[in-house]
Amino acid sequence: MTDRDDLHDEVLLRLEAKGRRFTSNHRLVIDVLADAGRPLTIPEILPRTPHVPQSSVYRTLTVLEEAGAVSRLTMGSNHAHFELSEQLGHHHHHLVCRACGSIVDIDLDPEIEQAVEAELSRSALAHGLRIDEHSIDAFGYCAHCS
Amino acid sequence: MTDRDDLHDEVLLRLEAKGRRFTSNHRLVIDVLADAGRPLTIPEILPRTPHVPQSSVYRTLTVLEEAGAVSRLTMGSNHAHFELSEQLGHHHHHLVCRACGSIVDIDLDPEIEQAVEAELSRSALAHGLRIDEHSIDAFGYCAHCS
DNA sequence: CTTATTGCAAATGGTTTGCAATTTT
DNA sequence: AAAATTGCAAACCATTTGCAATAAG
């Protein structure tokens, strides 16, 4: 049983839980995102999924997102970015380049992570909000765009 | 000299630095955002800026954003949110309701803030990125949507 | 067989833009 | 006067959707 097989199993589980099916298009998109290892936009995904029309990729991503297998990132750029959800990978955050819009995944010190979570929960509670997730994004200019 | 006058002065400074003008529409939009005290969408702004066409509000917001007076927030909702930039206010973060898309400003403990900044800078440096800003967003369901 | 998915083309809708008229400096 | 801004309508374009055909369970 390879890692990739494990990944497919996890996706299948989540799709079935939502009454959806695990089709070849679904698997193809999952593999593209897994291989990339960073958030991709639709224009980046399309060339890697030959013969799959754009609308099908959009639909696939929506289904996968609703199943909790994929996350949609909307930073200011005109195209949304997609990546495997944290449920299938690990908790992480993002570095975003203002110029080219590229996004890199990063990990933070668990201690800081925990402190932020506690502080956010406290603040959310005070505002009557029930939190289940948070994101931390850093913005600047990447080596290529500096 | 009132706080509002100070605000207008700050906006004027930033507009002039970009060769732009401080028109009545600009002031109107700034005041709407200042009065709201939370990020607003275009549909929320329009009724508060009577007789100003939608396209002018969009253009005004773009000019103000380029001058650093306004920030555009793009969380997954279909409408962007706009608020006074941190340059004109204070550093803060956001609580976002998944159901209605509303956004609330929150402050974090300065110690945690500092720890996060240090950690992000470290991580960014390792990836060859020069960071100048970060955001922390918490997602959940607000009191009204729970 | 029943229902989700696919592919194509067409529609949607938030946001941007061209242009002539109008302000601001 | 020179240049930015405005208002209107029209264009843009990433994303969504209707529908008939197909494939998955």
Tab-separated table of C-alpha atoms (C1' of nucleotides) in Angstrom:
chain	number	residue	atom	x	y	z
A	1	MET	CA	0.000	0.000	0.000
A	2	THR	CA	1.746	3.175	-1.171
A	3	ASP	CA	1.260	6.685	0.160
A	4	ARG	CA	-0.605	7.532	-2.987
A	5	ASP	CA	-2.953	4.614	-2.466
A	6	ASP	CA	-3.541	5.782	1.088
A	7	LEU	CA	-4.344	9.224	-0.253
A	8	HIS	CA	-6.841	7.781	-2.726
A	9	ASP	CA	-8.453	5.772	0.063
A	10	GLU	CA	-8.847	8.876	2.187
A	11	VAL	CA	-10.414	10.767	-0.702
A	12	LEU	CA	-12.726	7.863	-1.481
A	13	LEU	CA	-13.898	7.738	2.122
A	14	ARG	CA	-14.746	11.405	2.138
A	15	LEU	CA	-16.493	11.287	-1.225
A	16	GLU	CA	-18.595	8.282	-0.212
A	17	ALA	CA	-19.569	10.015	3.013
A	18	LYS	CA	-21.130	12.701	0.824
A	19	GLY	CA	-22.761	10.253	-1.589
A	20	ARG	CA	-20.314	11.121	-4.352
A	21	ARG	CA	-18.246	8.847	-6.583
A	22	PHE	CA	-14.509	8.556	-7.061
A	23	THR	CA	-14.109	8.884	-10.831
A	24	SER	CA	-11.002	8.993	-12.974
A	25	ASN	CA	-11.294	12.782	-13.240
A	26	HIS	CA	-11.461	13.058	-9.484
A	27	ARG	CA	-8.364	10.895	-9.114
A	28	LEU	CA	-6.533	12.789	-11.833
A	29	VAL	CA	-7.080	16.156	-10.127
A	30	ILE	CA	-6.139	14.771	-6.726
A	31	ASP	CA	-2.893	13.423	-8.171
A	32	VAL	CA	-2.067	16.704	-9.870
A	33	LEU	CA	-2.490	18.572	-6.584
A	34	ALA	CA	-0.548	15.941	-4.654
A	35	ASP	CA	2.307	16.023	-7.175
A	36	ALA	CA	2.486	19.813	-7.181
A	37	GLY	CA	2.891	20.062	-3.421
A	38	ARG	CA	1.802	23.691	-3.558
A	39	PRO	CA	-1.472	25.481	-4.267
A	40	LEU	CA	-2.299	25.579	-7.995
A	41	THR	CA	-4.630	27.793	-10.030
A	42	ILE	CA	-6.962	26.523	-12.748
A	43	PRO	CA	-4.607	27.730	-15.514
A	44	GLU	CA	-1.873	25.684	-13.831
A	45	ILE	CA	-4.073	22.618	-13.396
A	46	LEU	CA	-5.551	22.454	-16.924
A	47	PRO	CA	-2.344	21.602	-18.821
A	48	ARG	CA	-1.769	18.792	-16.295
A	49	THR	CA	-5.188	17.262	-16.902
A	50	PRO	CA	-5.241	16.791	-20.688
A	51	HIS	CA	-8.563	16.090	-22.373
A	52	VAL	CA	-10.488	17.196	-19.286
A	53	PRO	CA	-12.558	20.272	-20.094
A	54	GLN	CA	-12.263	23.309	-17.882
A	55	SER	CA	-15.813	23.062	-16.603
A	56	SER	CA	-15.220	19.482	-15.484
A	57	VAL	CA	-12.110	20.506	-13.578
A	58	TYR	CA	-14.096	23.252	-11.880
A	59	ARG	CA	-16.851	20.799	-11.020
A	60	THR	CA	-14.384	18.213	-9.783
A	61	LEU	CA	-12.702	20.756	-7.537
A	62	THR	CA	-16.050	21.820	-6.129
A	63	VAL	CA	-17.026	18.230	-5.359
A	64	LEU	CA	-13.651	17.539	-3.779
A	65	GLU	CA	-13.880	20.733	-1.776
A	66	GLU	CA	-17.337	19.839	-0.468
A	67	ALA	CA	-16.021	16.421	0.512
A	68	GLY	CA	-13.208	18.080	2.453
A	69	ALA	CA	-10.482	16.682	0.211
A	70	VAL	CA	-9.459	19.982	-1.367
A	71	SER	CA	-9.167	23.541	-0.099
A	72	ARG	CA	-9.819	26.652	-2.134
A	73	LEU	CA	-7.541	29.621	-1.364
A	74	THR	CA	-8.679	33.071	-2.379
A	75	MET	CA	-5.906	35.561	-1.967
A	76	GLY	CA	-6.357	38.757	-3.975
A	77	SER	CA	-5.224	37.233	-7.291
A	78	ASN	CA	-7.847	36.805	-10.000
A	79	HIS	CA	-7.558	33.007	-9.948
A	80	ALA	CA	-8.362	30.890	-6.908
A	81	HIS	CA	-5.703	28.436	-5.752
A	82	PHE	CA	-6.451	24.810	-4.886
A	83	GLU	CA	-4.544	22.356	-2.716
A	84	LEU	CA	-5.169	19.106	-0.843
A	85	SER	CA	-7.043	19.872	2.354
A	86	GLU	CA	-5.291	19.786	5.695
A	87	GLN	CA	-7.394	16.715	6.496
A	88	LEU	CA	-5.365	14.823	3.887
A	89	GLY	CA	-2.057	16.449	4.686
A	90	HIS	CA	-0.994	18.506	7.661
A	91	HIS	CA	-1.840	21.873	9.164
A	92	HIS	CA	0.182	24.634	7.526
A	93	HIS	CA	0.150	28.264	6.431
A	94	HIS	CA	1.127	30.326	3.382
A	95	LEU	CA	3.687	32.706	1.997
A	96	VAL	CA	2.211	34.769	-0.834
A	97	CYS	CA	4.114	36.748	-3.469
A	98	ARG	CA	2.404	40.061	-4.216
A	99	ALA	CA	3.899	40.239	-7.701
A	100	CYS	CA	3.336	36.815	-9.266
A	101	GLY	CA	0.704	35.539	-6.848
A	102	SER	CA	2.554	32.287	-6.182
A	103	ILE	CA	1.928	30.575	-2.869
A	104	VAL	CA	4.235	28.409	-0.762
A	105	ASP	CA	3.232	26.215	2.173
A	106	ILE	CA	5.009	26.734	5.477
A	107	ASP	CA	4.894	25.232	8.956
A	108	LEU	CA	4.994	27.207	12.169
A	109	ASP	CA	6.451	26.306	15.538
A	110	PRO	CA	3.779	24.197	17.334
A	111	GLU	CA	4.089	26.358	20.440
A	112	ILE	CA	3.251	29.504	18.523
A	113	GLU	CA	0.521	27.658	16.693
A	114	GLN	CA	-1.051	26.695	19.989
A	115	ALA	CA	-0.767	30.194	21.411
A	116	VAL	CA	-2.471	31.657	18.361
A	117	GLU	CA	-5.270	29.107	18.530
A	118	ALA	CA	-5.915	29.833	22.199
A	119	GLU	CA	-5.895	33.571	21.589
A	120	LEU	CA	-8.229	33.295	18.599
A	121	SER	CA	-10.679	31.090	20.494
A	122	ARG	CA	-10.718	33.554	23.350
A	123	SER	CA	-11.325	36.494	21.044
A	124	ALA	CA	-13.941	34.615	19.008
A	125	LEU	CA	-15.825	33.592	22.111
A	126	ALA	CA	-16.001	37.214	23.173
A	127	HIS	CA	-17.645	37.946	19.825
A	128	GLY	CA	-20.041	35.000	20.024
A	129	LEU	CA	-18.302	33.109	17.247
A	130	ARG	CA	-17.580	29.384	17.190
A	131	ILE	CA	-14.238	28.889	15.381
A	132	ASP	CA	-13.137	25.687	13.690
A	133	GLU	CA	-10.212	26.824	11.585
A	134	HIS	CA	-7.701	29.573	11.119
A	135	SER	CA	-5.264	30.754	8.488
A	136	ILE	CA	-2.043	32.701	8.693
A	137	ASP	CA	-0.721	34.271	5.520
A	138	ALA	CA	2.443	36.288	5.018
A	139	PHE	CA	2.712	38.661	2.053
A	140	GLY	CA	5.786	39.977	0.299
A	141	TYR	CA	7.900	39.435	-2.800
A	142	CYS	CA	9.445	36.109	-3.710
A	143	ALA	CA	13.061	35.649	-4.755
A	144	HIS	CA	12.052	35.623	-8.425
A	145	CYS	CA	10.034	38.866	-8.218
A	146	SER	CA	12.246	40.933	-5.881
B	1	MET	CA	-8.762	69.261	14.862
B	2	THR	CA	-11.040	66.239	15.195
B	3	ASP	CA	-10.095	62.610	14.691
B	4	ARG	CA	-12.043	62.645	11.453
B	5	ASP	CA	-10.072	65.638	10.231
B	6	ASP	CA	-6.873	63.811	11.100
B	7	LEU	CA	-8.091	60.840	9.121
B	8	HIS	CA	-8.848	63.019	6.115
B	9	ASP	CA	-5.399	64.586	6.357
B	10	GLU	CA	-3.777	61.179	6.371
B	11	VAL	CA	-5.771	60.116	3.337
B	12	LEU	CA	-4.965	63.362	1.534
B	13	LEU	CA	-1.261	62.870	2.186
B	14	ARG	CA	-1.314	59.376	0.721
B	15	LEU	CA	-3.364	60.402	-2.299
B	16	GLU	CA	-1.093	63.341	-3.090
B	17	ALA	CA	1.956	61.104	-2.799
B	18	LYS	CA	0.465	59.113	-5.681
B	19	GLY	CA	-0.542	62.165	-7.711
B	20	ARG	CA	-4.216	61.622	-7.010
B	21	ARG	CA	-6.869	64.050	-5.773
B	22	PHE	CA	-9.052	64.017	-2.677
B	23	THR	CA	-12.530	64.443	-4.117
B	24	SER	CA	-15.906	64.438	-2.409
B	25	ASN	CA	-16.496	60.846	-3.513
B	26	HIS	CA	-13.191	59.812	-2.013
B	27	ARG	CA	-14.077	61.483	1.270
B	28	LEU	CA	-17.556	60.009	1.260
B	29	VAL	CA	-16.252	56.453	0.886
B	30	ILE	CA	-13.572	56.987	3.530
B	31	ASP	CA	-16.206	58.238	5.960
B	32	VAL	CA	-18.509	55.302	5.266
B	33	LEU	CA	-15.695	52.859	6.018
B	34	ALA	CA	-14.610	54.798	9.095
B	35	ASP	CA	-18.180	54.905	10.439
B	36	ALA	CA	-18.756	51.207	9.827
B	37	GLY	CA	-15.728	50.152	11.838
B	38	ARG	CA	-15.784	46.771	10.101
B	39	PRO	CA	-15.065	45.556	6.578
B	40	LEU	CA	-17.908	46.323	4.141
B	41	THR	CA	-18.841	44.862	0.760
B	42	ILE	CA	-19.916	46.912	-2.248
B	43	PRO	CA	-23.604	46.057	-1.670
B	44	GLU	CA	-23.184	47.397	1.874
B	45	ILE	CA	-21.365	50.520	0.761
B	46	LEU	CA	-23.680	51.569	-2.085
B	47	PRO	CA	-26.755	52.446	0.020
B	48	ARG	CA	-24.513	54.573	2.220
B	49	THR	CA	-23.178	56.560	-0.740
B	50	PRO	CA	-26.374	57.811	-2.402
B	51	HIS	CA	-26.151	59.173	-5.946
B	52	VAL	CA	-22.699	57.677	-6.415
B	53	PRO	CA	-22.801	55.084	-9.181
B	54	GLN	CA	-21.411	51.648	-8.530
B	55	SER	CA	-18.561	52.035	-11.001
B	56	SER	CA	-17.419	55.226	-9.272
B	57	VAL	CA	-17.382	53.500	-5.906
B	58	TYR	CA	-15.295	50.711	-7.400
B	59	ARG	CA	-12.922	53.232	-8.943
B	60	THR	CA	-12.696	55.208	-5.722
B	61	LEU	CA	-11.882	52.088	-3.738
B	62	THR	CA	-9.194	51.135	-6.228
B	63	VAL	CA	-7.592	54.579	-6.024
B	64	LEU	CA	-7.750	54.545	-2.232
B	65	GLU	CA	-6.306	51.053	-2.148
B	66	GLU	CA	-3.399	52.033	-4.402
B	67	ALA	CA	-2.741	54.993	-2.128
B	68	GLY	CA	-2.632	52.687	0.879
B	69	ALA	CA	-5.713	54.195	2.509
B	70	VAL	CA	-8.000	51.203	2.032
B	71	SER	CA	-7.489	47.439	2.160
B	72	ARG	CA	-9.343	44.915	0.048
B	73	LEU	CA	-10.148	41.620	1.777
B	74	THR	CA	-10.926	38.609	-0.357
B	75	MET	CA	-12.206	35.772	1.739
B	76	GLY	CA	-14.115	33.145	-0.227
B	77	SER	CA	-17.358	35.184	-0.397
B	78	ASN	CA	-18.409	36.450	-3.816
B	79	HIS	CA	-18.025	40.086	-2.762
B	80	ALA	CA	-14.728	41.633	-1.695
B	81	HIS	CA	-14.698	43.476	1.634
B	82	PHE	CA	-13.128	46.901	2.096
B	83	GLU	CA	-11.845	48.617	5.226
B	84	LEU	CA	-9.501	51.455	6.178
B	85	SER	CA	-5.921	50.260	5.863
B	86	GLU	CA	-3.891	49.469	8.947
B	87	GLN	CA	-1.778	52.522	8.070
B	88	LEU	CA	-4.777	54.654	9.001
B	89	GLY	CA	-5.906	52.573	11.935
B	90	HIS	CA	-4.143	49.837	13.836
B	91	HIS	CA	-2.860	46.345	13.147
B	92	HIS	CA	-5.614	43.766	13.572
B	93	HIS	CA	-6.998	40.478	12.321
B	94	HIS	CA	-10.348	38.981	11.352
B	95	LEU	CA	-13.090	36.633	12.451
B	96	VAL	CA	-15.059	35.387	9.442
B	97	CYS	CA	-18.510	33.766	9.471
B	98	ARG	CA	-18.699	30.915	6.972
B	99	ALA	CA	-22.483	31.262	6.641
B	100	CYS	CA	-23.127	34.978	6.117
B	101	GLY	CA	-19.592	36.046	5.214
B	102	SER	CA	-19.536	38.849	7.775
B	103	ILE	CA	-16.165	39.915	9.107
B	104	VAL	CA	-15.216	41.322	12.511
B	105	ASP	CA	-11.921	42.993	13.436
B	106	ILE	CA	-10.011	41.598	16.410
B	107	ASP	CA	-6.773	42.362	18.204
B	108	LEU	CA	-4.292	39.777	19.392
B	109	ASP	CA	-1.985	39.811	22.403
B	110	PRO	CA	1.109	41.822	21.347
B	111	GLU	CA	3.379	39.054	22.606
B	112	ILE	CA	1.772	36.480	20.373
B	113	GLU	CA	1.749	38.954	17.541
B	114	GLN	CA	5.472	39.424	17.902
B	115	ALA	CA	6.150	35.697	18.109
B	116	VAL	CA	4.173	35.089	14.922
B	117	GLU	CA	6.007	37.865	13.093
B	118	ALA	CA	9.395	36.503	14.090
B	119	GLU	CA	8.419	32.990	13.089
B	120	LEU	CA	7.014	34.142	9.732
B	121	SER	CA	10.111	36.210	8.947
B	122	ARG	CA	12.314	33.247	9.728
B	123	SER	CA	10.278	30.941	7.539
B	124	ALA	CA	10.006	33.463	4.731
B	125	LEU	CA	13.733	34.074	4.730
B	126	ALA	CA	14.308	30.344	4.354
B	127	HIS	CA	12.156	30.500	1.224
B	128	GLY	CA	13.838	33.620	-0.156
B	129	LEU	CA	10.806	35.802	0.450
B	130	ARG	CA	10.851	39.340	1.785
B	131	ILE	CA	7.718	39.782	3.926
B	132	ASP	CA	6.100	43.116	4.754
B	133	GLU	CA	2.705	42.073	6.086
B	134	HIS	CA	0.730	39.189	7.464
B	135	SER	CA	-2.860	38.295	8.124
B	136	ILE	CA	-4.507	35.958	10.584
B	137	ASP	CA	-8.089	34.925	9.939
B	138	ALA	CA	-10.317	32.695	12.038
B	139	PHE	CA	-13.288	30.952	10.428
B	140	GLY	CA	-16.479	29.677	12.005
B	141	TYR	CA	-20.103	30.574	12.498
B	142	CYS	CA	-21.260	33.820	14.077
B	143	ALA	CA	-23.881	34.060	16.813
B	144	HIS	CA	-26.523	34.963	14.248
B	145	CYS	CA	-25.771	31.979	11.959
B	146	SER	CA	-25.104	29.265	14.542
C	1	DC	C1'	-31.150	0.534	-13.246
C	2	DT	C1'	-30.615	4.460	-10.623
C	3	DT	C1'	-28.048	8.491	-9.886
C	4	DA	C1'	-23.754	11.049	-10.193
C	5	DT	C1'	-20.691	12.701	-13.580
C	6	DT	C1'	-19.282	14.487	-18.004
C	7	DG	C1'	-18.839	17.644	-22.017
C	8	DC	C1'	-20.360	21.152	-24.598
C	9	DA	C1'	-22.059	25.559	-25.007
C	10	DA	C1'	-24.335	29.305	-23.014
C	11	DA	C1'	-25.274	32.115	-19.008
C	12	DT	C1'	-23.918	34.529	-14.624
C	13	DG	C1'	-22.360	38.236	-12.098
C	14	DG	C1'	-18.760	40.788	-9.637
C	15	DT	C1'	-15.656	43.938	-11.354
C	16	DT	C1'	-13.373	46.671	-14.885
C	17	DT	C1'	-13.174	49.862	-18.700
C	18	DG	C1'	-13.956	53.272	-22.978
C	19	DC	C1'	-15.259	57.592	-23.696
C	20	DA	C1'	-17.083	62.209	-23.390
C	21	DA	C1'	-18.301	65.512	-19.886
C	22	DT	C1'	-16.895	67.474	-15.574
C	23	DT	C1'	-14.293	68.716	-11.699
C	24	DT	C1'	-9.867	69.581	-9.160
C	25	DT	C1'	-5.388	71.801	-8.809
D	1	DA	C1'	-5.201	74.986	-19.137
D	2	DA	C1'	-3.686	70.184	-17.777
D	3	DA	C1'	-4.875	66.100	-15.747
D	4	DA	C1'	-7.586	63.312	-12.708
D	5	DT	C1'	-12.310	62.045	-11.841
D	6	DT	C1'	-17.023	61.018	-12.956
D	7	DG	C1'	-21.173	58.723	-14.958
D	8	DC	C1'	-23.127	55.954	-18.142
D	9	DA	C1'	-23.225	51.927	-20.657
D	10	DA	C1'	-20.792	48.220	-22.448
D	11	DA	C1'	-17.161	44.817	-21.967
D	12	DC	C1'	-14.460	41.325	-19.225
D	13	DC	C1'	-13.579	37.029	-17.652
D	14	DA	C1'	-13.320	33.611	-13.864
D	15	DT	C1'	-16.662	30.615	-12.549
D	16	DT	C1'	-21.154	28.382	-12.790
D	17	DT	C1'	-24.917	26.009	-14.948
D	18	DG	C1'	-28.628	23.609	-18.270
D	19	DC	C1'	-29.077	19.688	-20.622
D	20	DA	C1'	-28.506	15.391	-23.000
D	21	DA	C1'	-25.240	11.619	-23.073
D	22	DT	C1'	-22.309	8.593	-20.283
D	23	DA	C1'	-20.365	5.995	-16.607
D	24	DA	C1'	-20.191	4.408	-11.734
D	25	DG	C1'	-22.164	1.628	-7.963
